[in-house]
XYZ file of C-alpha atoms in Angstrom:
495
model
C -18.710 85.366 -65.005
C -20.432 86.783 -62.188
C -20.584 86.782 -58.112
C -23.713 87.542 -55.568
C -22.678 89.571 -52.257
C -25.464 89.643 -49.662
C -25.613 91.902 -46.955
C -27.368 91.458 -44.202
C -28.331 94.805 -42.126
C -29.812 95.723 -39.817
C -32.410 97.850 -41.896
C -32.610 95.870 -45.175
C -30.819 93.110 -47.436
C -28.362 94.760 -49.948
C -27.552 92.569 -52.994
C -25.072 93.066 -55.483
C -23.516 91.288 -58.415
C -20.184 92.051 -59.893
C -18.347 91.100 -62.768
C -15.292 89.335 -62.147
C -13.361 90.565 -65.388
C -13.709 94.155 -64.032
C -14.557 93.807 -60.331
C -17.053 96.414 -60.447
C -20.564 96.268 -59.592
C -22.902 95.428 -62.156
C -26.173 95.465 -60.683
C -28.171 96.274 -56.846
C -31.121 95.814 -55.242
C -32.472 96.737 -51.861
C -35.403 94.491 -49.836
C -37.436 96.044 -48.214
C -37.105 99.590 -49.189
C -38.444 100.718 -45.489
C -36.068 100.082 -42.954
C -36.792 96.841 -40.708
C -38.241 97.522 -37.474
C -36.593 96.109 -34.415
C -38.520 94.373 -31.790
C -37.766 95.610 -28.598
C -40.426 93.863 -25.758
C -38.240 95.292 -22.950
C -36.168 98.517 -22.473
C -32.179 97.450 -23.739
C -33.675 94.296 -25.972
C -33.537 93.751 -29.539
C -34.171 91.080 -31.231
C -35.634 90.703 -35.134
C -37.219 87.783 -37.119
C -34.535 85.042 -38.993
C -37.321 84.117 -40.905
C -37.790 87.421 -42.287
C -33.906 88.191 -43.051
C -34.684 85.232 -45.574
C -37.988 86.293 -47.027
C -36.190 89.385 -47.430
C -32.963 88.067 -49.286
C -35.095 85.541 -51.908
C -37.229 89.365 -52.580
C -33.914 91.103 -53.072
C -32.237 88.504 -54.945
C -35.257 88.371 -57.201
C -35.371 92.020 -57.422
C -31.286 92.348 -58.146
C -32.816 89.291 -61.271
C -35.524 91.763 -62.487
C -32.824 94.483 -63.324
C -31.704 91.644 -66.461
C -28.929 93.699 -66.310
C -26.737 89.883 -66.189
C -27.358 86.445 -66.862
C -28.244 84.776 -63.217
C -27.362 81.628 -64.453
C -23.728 83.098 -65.142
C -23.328 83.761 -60.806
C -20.607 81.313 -59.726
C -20.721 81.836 -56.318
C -22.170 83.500 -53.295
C -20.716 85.765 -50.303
C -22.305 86.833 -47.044
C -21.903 89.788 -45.164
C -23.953 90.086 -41.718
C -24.849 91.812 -38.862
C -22.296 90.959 -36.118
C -22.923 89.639 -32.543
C -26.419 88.399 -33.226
C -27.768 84.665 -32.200
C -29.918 82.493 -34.106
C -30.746 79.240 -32.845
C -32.514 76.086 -34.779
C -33.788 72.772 -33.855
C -32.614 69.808 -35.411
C -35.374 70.355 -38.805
C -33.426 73.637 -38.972
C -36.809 75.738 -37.827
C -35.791 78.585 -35.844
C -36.648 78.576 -32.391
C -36.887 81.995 -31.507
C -36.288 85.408 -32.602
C -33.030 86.603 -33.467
C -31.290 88.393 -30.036
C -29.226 91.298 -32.636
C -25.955 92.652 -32.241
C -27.293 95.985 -29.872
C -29.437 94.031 -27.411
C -28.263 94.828 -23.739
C -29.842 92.086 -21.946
C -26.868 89.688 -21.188
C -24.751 92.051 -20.032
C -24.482 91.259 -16.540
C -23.927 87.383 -17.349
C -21.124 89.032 -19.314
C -19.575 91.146 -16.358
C -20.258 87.725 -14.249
C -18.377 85.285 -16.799
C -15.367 87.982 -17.128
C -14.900 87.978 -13.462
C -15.589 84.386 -12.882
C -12.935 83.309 -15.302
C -10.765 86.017 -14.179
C -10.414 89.365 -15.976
C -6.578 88.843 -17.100
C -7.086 85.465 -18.357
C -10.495 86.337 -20.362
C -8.660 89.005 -21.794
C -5.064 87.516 -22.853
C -7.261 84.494 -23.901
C -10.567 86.147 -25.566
C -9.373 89.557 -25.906
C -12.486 90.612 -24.438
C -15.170 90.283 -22.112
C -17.863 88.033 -22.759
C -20.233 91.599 -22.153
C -23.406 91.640 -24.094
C -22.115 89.180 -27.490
C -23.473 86.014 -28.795
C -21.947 83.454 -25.935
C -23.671 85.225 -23.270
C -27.049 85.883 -25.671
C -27.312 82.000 -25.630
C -26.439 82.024 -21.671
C -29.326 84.693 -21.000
C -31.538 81.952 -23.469
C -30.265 78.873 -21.317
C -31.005 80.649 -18.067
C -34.428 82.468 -19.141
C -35.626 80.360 -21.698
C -35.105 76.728 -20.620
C -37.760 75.099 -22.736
C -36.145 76.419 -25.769
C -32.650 76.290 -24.890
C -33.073 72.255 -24.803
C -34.484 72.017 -27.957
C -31.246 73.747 -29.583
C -29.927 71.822 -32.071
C -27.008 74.934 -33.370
C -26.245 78.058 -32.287
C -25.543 80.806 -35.465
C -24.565 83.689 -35.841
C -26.900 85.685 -38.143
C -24.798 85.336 -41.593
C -24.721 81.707 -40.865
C -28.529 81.298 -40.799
C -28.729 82.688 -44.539
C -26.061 80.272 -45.762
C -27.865 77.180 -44.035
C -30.955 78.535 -45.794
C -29.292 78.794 -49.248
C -27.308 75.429 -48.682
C -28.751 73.279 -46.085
C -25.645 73.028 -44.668
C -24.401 74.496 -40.665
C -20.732 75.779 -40.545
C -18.686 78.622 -38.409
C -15.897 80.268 -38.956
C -12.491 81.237 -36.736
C -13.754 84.859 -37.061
C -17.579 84.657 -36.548
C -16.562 82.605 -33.304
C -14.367 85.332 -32.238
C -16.926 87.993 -32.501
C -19.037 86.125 -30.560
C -16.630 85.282 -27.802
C -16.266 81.580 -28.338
C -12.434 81.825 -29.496
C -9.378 81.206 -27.358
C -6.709 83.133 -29.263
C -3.667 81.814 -27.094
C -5.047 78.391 -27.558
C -5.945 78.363 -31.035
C -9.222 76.910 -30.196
C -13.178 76.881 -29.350
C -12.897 77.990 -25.564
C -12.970 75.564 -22.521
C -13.628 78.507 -19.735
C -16.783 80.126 -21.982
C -18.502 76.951 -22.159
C -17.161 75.762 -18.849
C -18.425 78.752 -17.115
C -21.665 78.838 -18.885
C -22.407 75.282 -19.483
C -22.891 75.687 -23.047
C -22.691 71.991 -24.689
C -19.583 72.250 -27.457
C -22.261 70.035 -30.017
C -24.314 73.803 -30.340
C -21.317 75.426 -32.371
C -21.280 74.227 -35.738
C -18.666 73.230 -37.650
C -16.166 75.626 -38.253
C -14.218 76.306 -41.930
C -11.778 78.789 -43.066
C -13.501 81.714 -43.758
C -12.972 81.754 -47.448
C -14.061 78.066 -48.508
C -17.551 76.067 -49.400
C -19.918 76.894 -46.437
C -22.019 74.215 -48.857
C -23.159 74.721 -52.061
C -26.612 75.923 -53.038
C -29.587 73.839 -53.133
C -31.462 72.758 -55.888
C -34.749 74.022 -55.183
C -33.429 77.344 -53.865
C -31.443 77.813 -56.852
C -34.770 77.318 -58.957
C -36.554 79.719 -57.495
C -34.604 81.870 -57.117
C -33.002 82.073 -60.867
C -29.769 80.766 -60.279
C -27.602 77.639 -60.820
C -27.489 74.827 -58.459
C -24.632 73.894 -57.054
C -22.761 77.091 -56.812
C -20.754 77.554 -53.749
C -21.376 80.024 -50.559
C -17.694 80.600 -50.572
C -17.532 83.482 -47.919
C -18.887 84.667 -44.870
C -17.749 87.840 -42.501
C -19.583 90.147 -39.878
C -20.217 93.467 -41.876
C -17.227 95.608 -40.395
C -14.349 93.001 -41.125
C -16.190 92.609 -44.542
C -16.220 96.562 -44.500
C -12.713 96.140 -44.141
C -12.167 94.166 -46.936
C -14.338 95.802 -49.229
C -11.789 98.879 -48.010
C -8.857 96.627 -49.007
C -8.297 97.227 -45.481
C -6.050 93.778 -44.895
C -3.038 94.605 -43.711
C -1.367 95.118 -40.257
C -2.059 98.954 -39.507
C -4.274 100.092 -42.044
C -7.829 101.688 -41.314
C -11.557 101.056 -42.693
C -14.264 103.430 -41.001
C -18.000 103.022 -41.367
C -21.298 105.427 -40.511
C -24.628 103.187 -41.126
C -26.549 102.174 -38.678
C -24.226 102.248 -36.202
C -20.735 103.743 -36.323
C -17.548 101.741 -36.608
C -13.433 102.384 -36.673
C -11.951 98.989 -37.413
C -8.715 98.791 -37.672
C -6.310 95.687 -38.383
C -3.564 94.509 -36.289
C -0.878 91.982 -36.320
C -0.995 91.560 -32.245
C -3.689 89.925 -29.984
C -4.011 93.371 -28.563
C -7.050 94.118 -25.992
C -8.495 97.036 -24.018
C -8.382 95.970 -20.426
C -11.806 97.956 -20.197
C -13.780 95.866 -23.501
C -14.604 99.735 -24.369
C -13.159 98.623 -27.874
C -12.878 94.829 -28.438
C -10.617 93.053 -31.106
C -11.782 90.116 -33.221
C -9.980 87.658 -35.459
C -10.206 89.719 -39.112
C -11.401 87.951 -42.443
C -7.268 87.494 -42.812
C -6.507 85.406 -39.753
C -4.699 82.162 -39.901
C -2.735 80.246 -36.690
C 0.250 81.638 -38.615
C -0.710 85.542 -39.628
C -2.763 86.769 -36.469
C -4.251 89.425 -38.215
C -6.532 90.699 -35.949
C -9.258 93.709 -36.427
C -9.487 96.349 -33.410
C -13.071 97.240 -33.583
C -14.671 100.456 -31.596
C -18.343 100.685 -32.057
C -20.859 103.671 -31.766
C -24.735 101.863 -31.843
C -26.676 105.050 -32.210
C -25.215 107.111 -35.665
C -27.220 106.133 -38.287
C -30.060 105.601 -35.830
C -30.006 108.687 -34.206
C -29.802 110.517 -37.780
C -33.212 108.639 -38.985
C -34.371 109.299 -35.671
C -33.979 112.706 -36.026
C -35.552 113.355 -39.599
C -38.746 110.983 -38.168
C -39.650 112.999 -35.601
C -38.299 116.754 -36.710
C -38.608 116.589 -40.739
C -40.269 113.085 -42.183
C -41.232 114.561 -45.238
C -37.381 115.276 -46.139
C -34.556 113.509 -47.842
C -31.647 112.692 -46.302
C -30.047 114.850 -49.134
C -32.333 117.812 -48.239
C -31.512 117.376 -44.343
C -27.149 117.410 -44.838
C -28.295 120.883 -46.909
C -30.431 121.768 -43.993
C -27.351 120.757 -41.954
C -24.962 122.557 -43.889
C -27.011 126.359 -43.316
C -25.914 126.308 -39.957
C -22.528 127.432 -38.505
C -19.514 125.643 -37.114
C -20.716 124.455 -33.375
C -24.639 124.345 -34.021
C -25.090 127.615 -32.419
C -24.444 126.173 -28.556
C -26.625 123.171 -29.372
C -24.851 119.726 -28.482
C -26.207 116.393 -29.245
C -25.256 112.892 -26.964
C -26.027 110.352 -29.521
C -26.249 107.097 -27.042
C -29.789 105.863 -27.422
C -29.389 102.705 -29.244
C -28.531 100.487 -26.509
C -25.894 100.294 -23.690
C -22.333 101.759 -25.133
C -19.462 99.295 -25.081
C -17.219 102.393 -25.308
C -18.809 103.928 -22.530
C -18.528 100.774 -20.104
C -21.706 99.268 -20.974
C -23.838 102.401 -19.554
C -26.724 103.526 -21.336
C -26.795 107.197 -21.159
C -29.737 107.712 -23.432
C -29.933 110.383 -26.423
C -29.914 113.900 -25.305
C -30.346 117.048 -26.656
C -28.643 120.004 -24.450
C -28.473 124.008 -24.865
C -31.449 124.349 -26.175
C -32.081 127.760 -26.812
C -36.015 128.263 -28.054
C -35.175 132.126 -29.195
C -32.567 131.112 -31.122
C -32.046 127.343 -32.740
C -34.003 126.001 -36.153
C -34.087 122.876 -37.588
C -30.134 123.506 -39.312
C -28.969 123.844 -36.150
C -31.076 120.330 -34.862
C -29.500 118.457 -37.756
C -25.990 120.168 -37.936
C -26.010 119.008 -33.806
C -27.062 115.829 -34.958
C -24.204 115.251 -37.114
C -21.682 117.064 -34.864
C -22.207 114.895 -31.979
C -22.158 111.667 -33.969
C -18.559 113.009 -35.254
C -17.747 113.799 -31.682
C -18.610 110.383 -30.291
C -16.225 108.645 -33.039
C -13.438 110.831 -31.571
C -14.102 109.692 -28.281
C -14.059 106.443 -29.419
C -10.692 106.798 -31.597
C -8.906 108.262 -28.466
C -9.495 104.932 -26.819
C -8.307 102.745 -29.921
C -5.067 105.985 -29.658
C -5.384 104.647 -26.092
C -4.690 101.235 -27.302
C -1.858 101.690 -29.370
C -3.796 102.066 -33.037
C -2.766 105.775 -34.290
C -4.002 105.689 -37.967
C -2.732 108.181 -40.157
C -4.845 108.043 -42.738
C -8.650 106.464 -42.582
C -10.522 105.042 -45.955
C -14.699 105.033 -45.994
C -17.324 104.137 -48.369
C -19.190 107.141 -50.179
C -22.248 105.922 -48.066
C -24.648 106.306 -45.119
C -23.693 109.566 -43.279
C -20.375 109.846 -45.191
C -22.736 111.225 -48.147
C -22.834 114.369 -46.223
C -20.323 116.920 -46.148
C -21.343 118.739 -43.049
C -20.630 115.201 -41.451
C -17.509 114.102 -43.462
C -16.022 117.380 -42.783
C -16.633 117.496 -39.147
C -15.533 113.602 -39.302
C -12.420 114.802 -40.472
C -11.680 117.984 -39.006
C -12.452 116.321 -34.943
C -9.884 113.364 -35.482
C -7.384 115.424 -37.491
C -7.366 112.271 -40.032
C -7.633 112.604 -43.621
C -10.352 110.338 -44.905
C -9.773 108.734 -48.422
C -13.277 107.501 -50.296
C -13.589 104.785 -52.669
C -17.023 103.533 -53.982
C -17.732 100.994 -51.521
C -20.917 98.606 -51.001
C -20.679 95.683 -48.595
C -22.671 93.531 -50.727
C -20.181 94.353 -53.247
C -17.694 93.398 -50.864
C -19.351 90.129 -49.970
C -19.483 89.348 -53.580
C -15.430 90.180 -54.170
C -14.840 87.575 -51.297
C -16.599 84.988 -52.925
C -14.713 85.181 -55.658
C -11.699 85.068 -53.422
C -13.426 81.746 -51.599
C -13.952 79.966 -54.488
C -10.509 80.169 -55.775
C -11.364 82.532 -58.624
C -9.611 85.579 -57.506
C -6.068 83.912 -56.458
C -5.715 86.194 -53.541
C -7.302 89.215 -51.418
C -4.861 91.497 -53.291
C -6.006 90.118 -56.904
C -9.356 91.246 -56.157
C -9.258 94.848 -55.709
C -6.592 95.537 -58.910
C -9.176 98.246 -59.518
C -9.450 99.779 -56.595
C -9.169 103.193 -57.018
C -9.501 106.324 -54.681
C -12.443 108.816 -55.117
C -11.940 111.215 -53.336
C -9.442 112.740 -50.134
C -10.620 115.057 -47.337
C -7.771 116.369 -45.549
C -8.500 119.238 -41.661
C -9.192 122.394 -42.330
C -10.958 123.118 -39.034
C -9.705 121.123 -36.579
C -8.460 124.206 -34.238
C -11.788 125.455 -34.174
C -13.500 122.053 -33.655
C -11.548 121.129 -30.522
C -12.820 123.535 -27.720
C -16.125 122.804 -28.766
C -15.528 118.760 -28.650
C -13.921 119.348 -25.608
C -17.199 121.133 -23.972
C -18.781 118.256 -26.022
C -16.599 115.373 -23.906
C -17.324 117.526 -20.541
C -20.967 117.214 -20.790
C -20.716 113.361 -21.869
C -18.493 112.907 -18.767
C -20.631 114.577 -16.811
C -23.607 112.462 -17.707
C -21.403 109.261 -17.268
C -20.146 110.201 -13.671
C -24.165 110.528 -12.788
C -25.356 107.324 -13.844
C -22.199 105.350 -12.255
């Protein structure tokens, strides 16, 4: 017996299928193989094509098929995860309407700061535990005030891992979670929220209906399941943004414990058991894959949009012939500190953490006599580890202090100039476990569907990989604190 986990990125569908004796991946394929561009018509926008996420998971399911390393037939059910914060909206044929508005698009952000102080700051936060900002509710504002035509012919408003579910099923549903990370959910209330669609005029009829978020999201339809190999029928039993899913694939569910993530963008997510906010959004706090009215589990989420981005950014323009592999060597031939050179890694969008500014990417120190491509690519690294510290000083801020912090072998954690530096700049031991989140996707589908009798059942093979513990955190801080300076510096100019 078998489960399918999709993941929907940012760069490319990950599939996996696991078997449910042994919880451990079986099989994984990758669509497309080049990362997926993002459209960006305007300076701060981003937006990509629904229509293509789907192309894209039928190639990669079909792919995943081609291994014949399992029996399609023998997949039982399905799990999503997704890109958070994004907004998909259909008609009432289910066509798409427009292009996707993804999770690092800046353009709503001053409906955001509008709606926040309109509804009052302290209520929007001890209600929403965030400001509306730059997520979903106020994506579908900017579309109702920019886009009028379209906005009337909106039959449901998604977020992105509800679009592929409708696709494989037919059927529109929500969940407590997905409408918390897009800043629909009252958390005192327990409910959809009067003053978001009050203030914005946002007709309740656009959010679909919402399930727990492991149950049937439908069940998969027949003429999907034919061509794409698999049985009819089957359930979609789970859907989660990517870092809560992170988090589970972490078996990061319980009150205090810590999942980090370095893809395309950065993430420390960590899970709480009070409706705890930042009075500044710099970090915002959703409801985590674990919620219920009784158990408020709630994930504390601090983002970084340019890591992964800046890093491909990086070997594009200075080394495209390399491997990432080659690169962390490069990386690794340079000293402590990149010889003076600093990176600012912000040029993926405006920074939550950093108030919403957009500071841009900058190299600084440049020294022409003296730094080579190690140092470029060490810098790189350094200053994406420095901007998660920043960013874990304002969750410290908040009252999360982990004391230990688990990752997936993946993504920039694959290097050890980076996981090093990781460790050595928050002080925090970082434990690794082989971790996909299409594998994690698939694990809570088996949870959804009531084959796995809990979260905990799931990951009885969960075993640590490896443990990096400090070893040069004294040397690390003056040079993050000249790092923190400089950022500072450039904040104070563009207020």
């Amino acid at each position: 017996m078998y489960l399918l986990g999709i993941d929907l990125g940012t760069s490319s569908i990950k599939v996996a299928v696991v078997d449910v004796a042994t919880q451990q991946n079986i099989a994984t394929a990758q669509y497309p193989e080049e990362e997926t561009a993002i459209k960006s018509l305007q300076t701060g926008w981003a937006e990509q094509s629904p229509n293509d996420w789907w192309f894209n998971v039928q190639q990669a399911i079909l792919k995943l098929n081609a291994t014949a390393l399992f029996d399609p037939k023998e997949i039982k059910a399905i799990g999503i995860a997704y890109q958070m914060h994004g907004l998909v909206v259909v008609d009432q044929n289910q066509q798409v309407l427009r292009d996707s508005i993804i999770w690092c698009d800046s353009r709503a952000i001053d409906l955001g700061n509008q709606a926040f102080e309109a509804i009052g700051e302290e209520k929007a936060l001890k209600h929403l535990l965030n400001s509306p900002g730059n997520f979903t509710a106020s994506k579908l504002a900017w579309v109702k005030a920019n886009e009028p035509d379209i906005y009337g012919r909106i039959d449901k408003m998604m977020l992105p891992g509800d679009f592929i579910a409708m696709k494989l099923t037919g059927e529109i549903t929500t969940s407590i979670s997905a409408l918390s990370e897009g800043i629909f959910w009252d958390f005192k209330n327990h409910e959809i929220s009067n003053d978001v669609l009050h203030y914005y005029g946002i007709d309740e009829h656009l959010i679909p209906a919402v399930r727990p978020l492991f149950s049937a999201h439908g069940h998969l339809k027949t003429d999907v399941a034919t061509a794409l190999g698999l049985t009819s029928g089957i359930p979609v039993a789970y859907k989660s943004g990517d870092q809560p899913n992170n988090a589970l694939s972490l078996n990061v569910l319980r009150p205090g414990e810590v999942a980090a993530t370095a893809g395309t963008s950065g993430v420390i997510y960590g899970v709480s058991n009070d409706l705890t906010y930042d009075k500044q959004s710099r970090v915002n706090t959703f409801a985590h894959v674990t919620y219920s009215e009784e158990k408020k589990h709630t994930g504390v989420l601090l983002c970084i949009n340019g890591t992964g981005s800046m890093y491909r950014w990086a070997k594009h323009n200075f080394a495209p012939l390399a491997t990432y592999a080659e690169l962390n060597k490069l990386a690794s031939e340079a000293p402590i500190g990149s010889n003076g050179l600093k990176l600012l890694p912000f040029g993926n969008g405006a920074e939550r953490m950093l108030n919403n500014k957009y500071t841009g990417a900058q190299f600084l120190g440049i020294d022409l006599n003296t730094h080579n491509p190690s140092d470029i690519f060490r810098a790189v690294q350094e200053g994406i580890a420095f901007s998660f510290r920043y960013g874990l000083d304002i969750m410290r801020e908040n009252g999360m202090s982990p004391k230990v912090i688990r990752a997936g072998r993946a993504n920039l954690f694959l290097s050890e100039v980076f996981a090093q530096t990781f460790v050595d700049v928050t002080g925090i031991p970082v434990e690794f476990y082989e971790n996909d989140g299409s594998v994690g996707a698939a694990l809570g589908a088996g949870i959804g569907a009531g084959i796995f009798k809990s979260a905990e059942e799931a990951f009885t093979n969960h075993e640590i990989i490896k443990t990096l513990s400090p070893k040069h955190s004294v040397v690390y801080e003056p040079i993050y604190q000249d790092w923190k300076k400089i950022l500072e510096k450039q904040l104070s100019i563009g207020s």
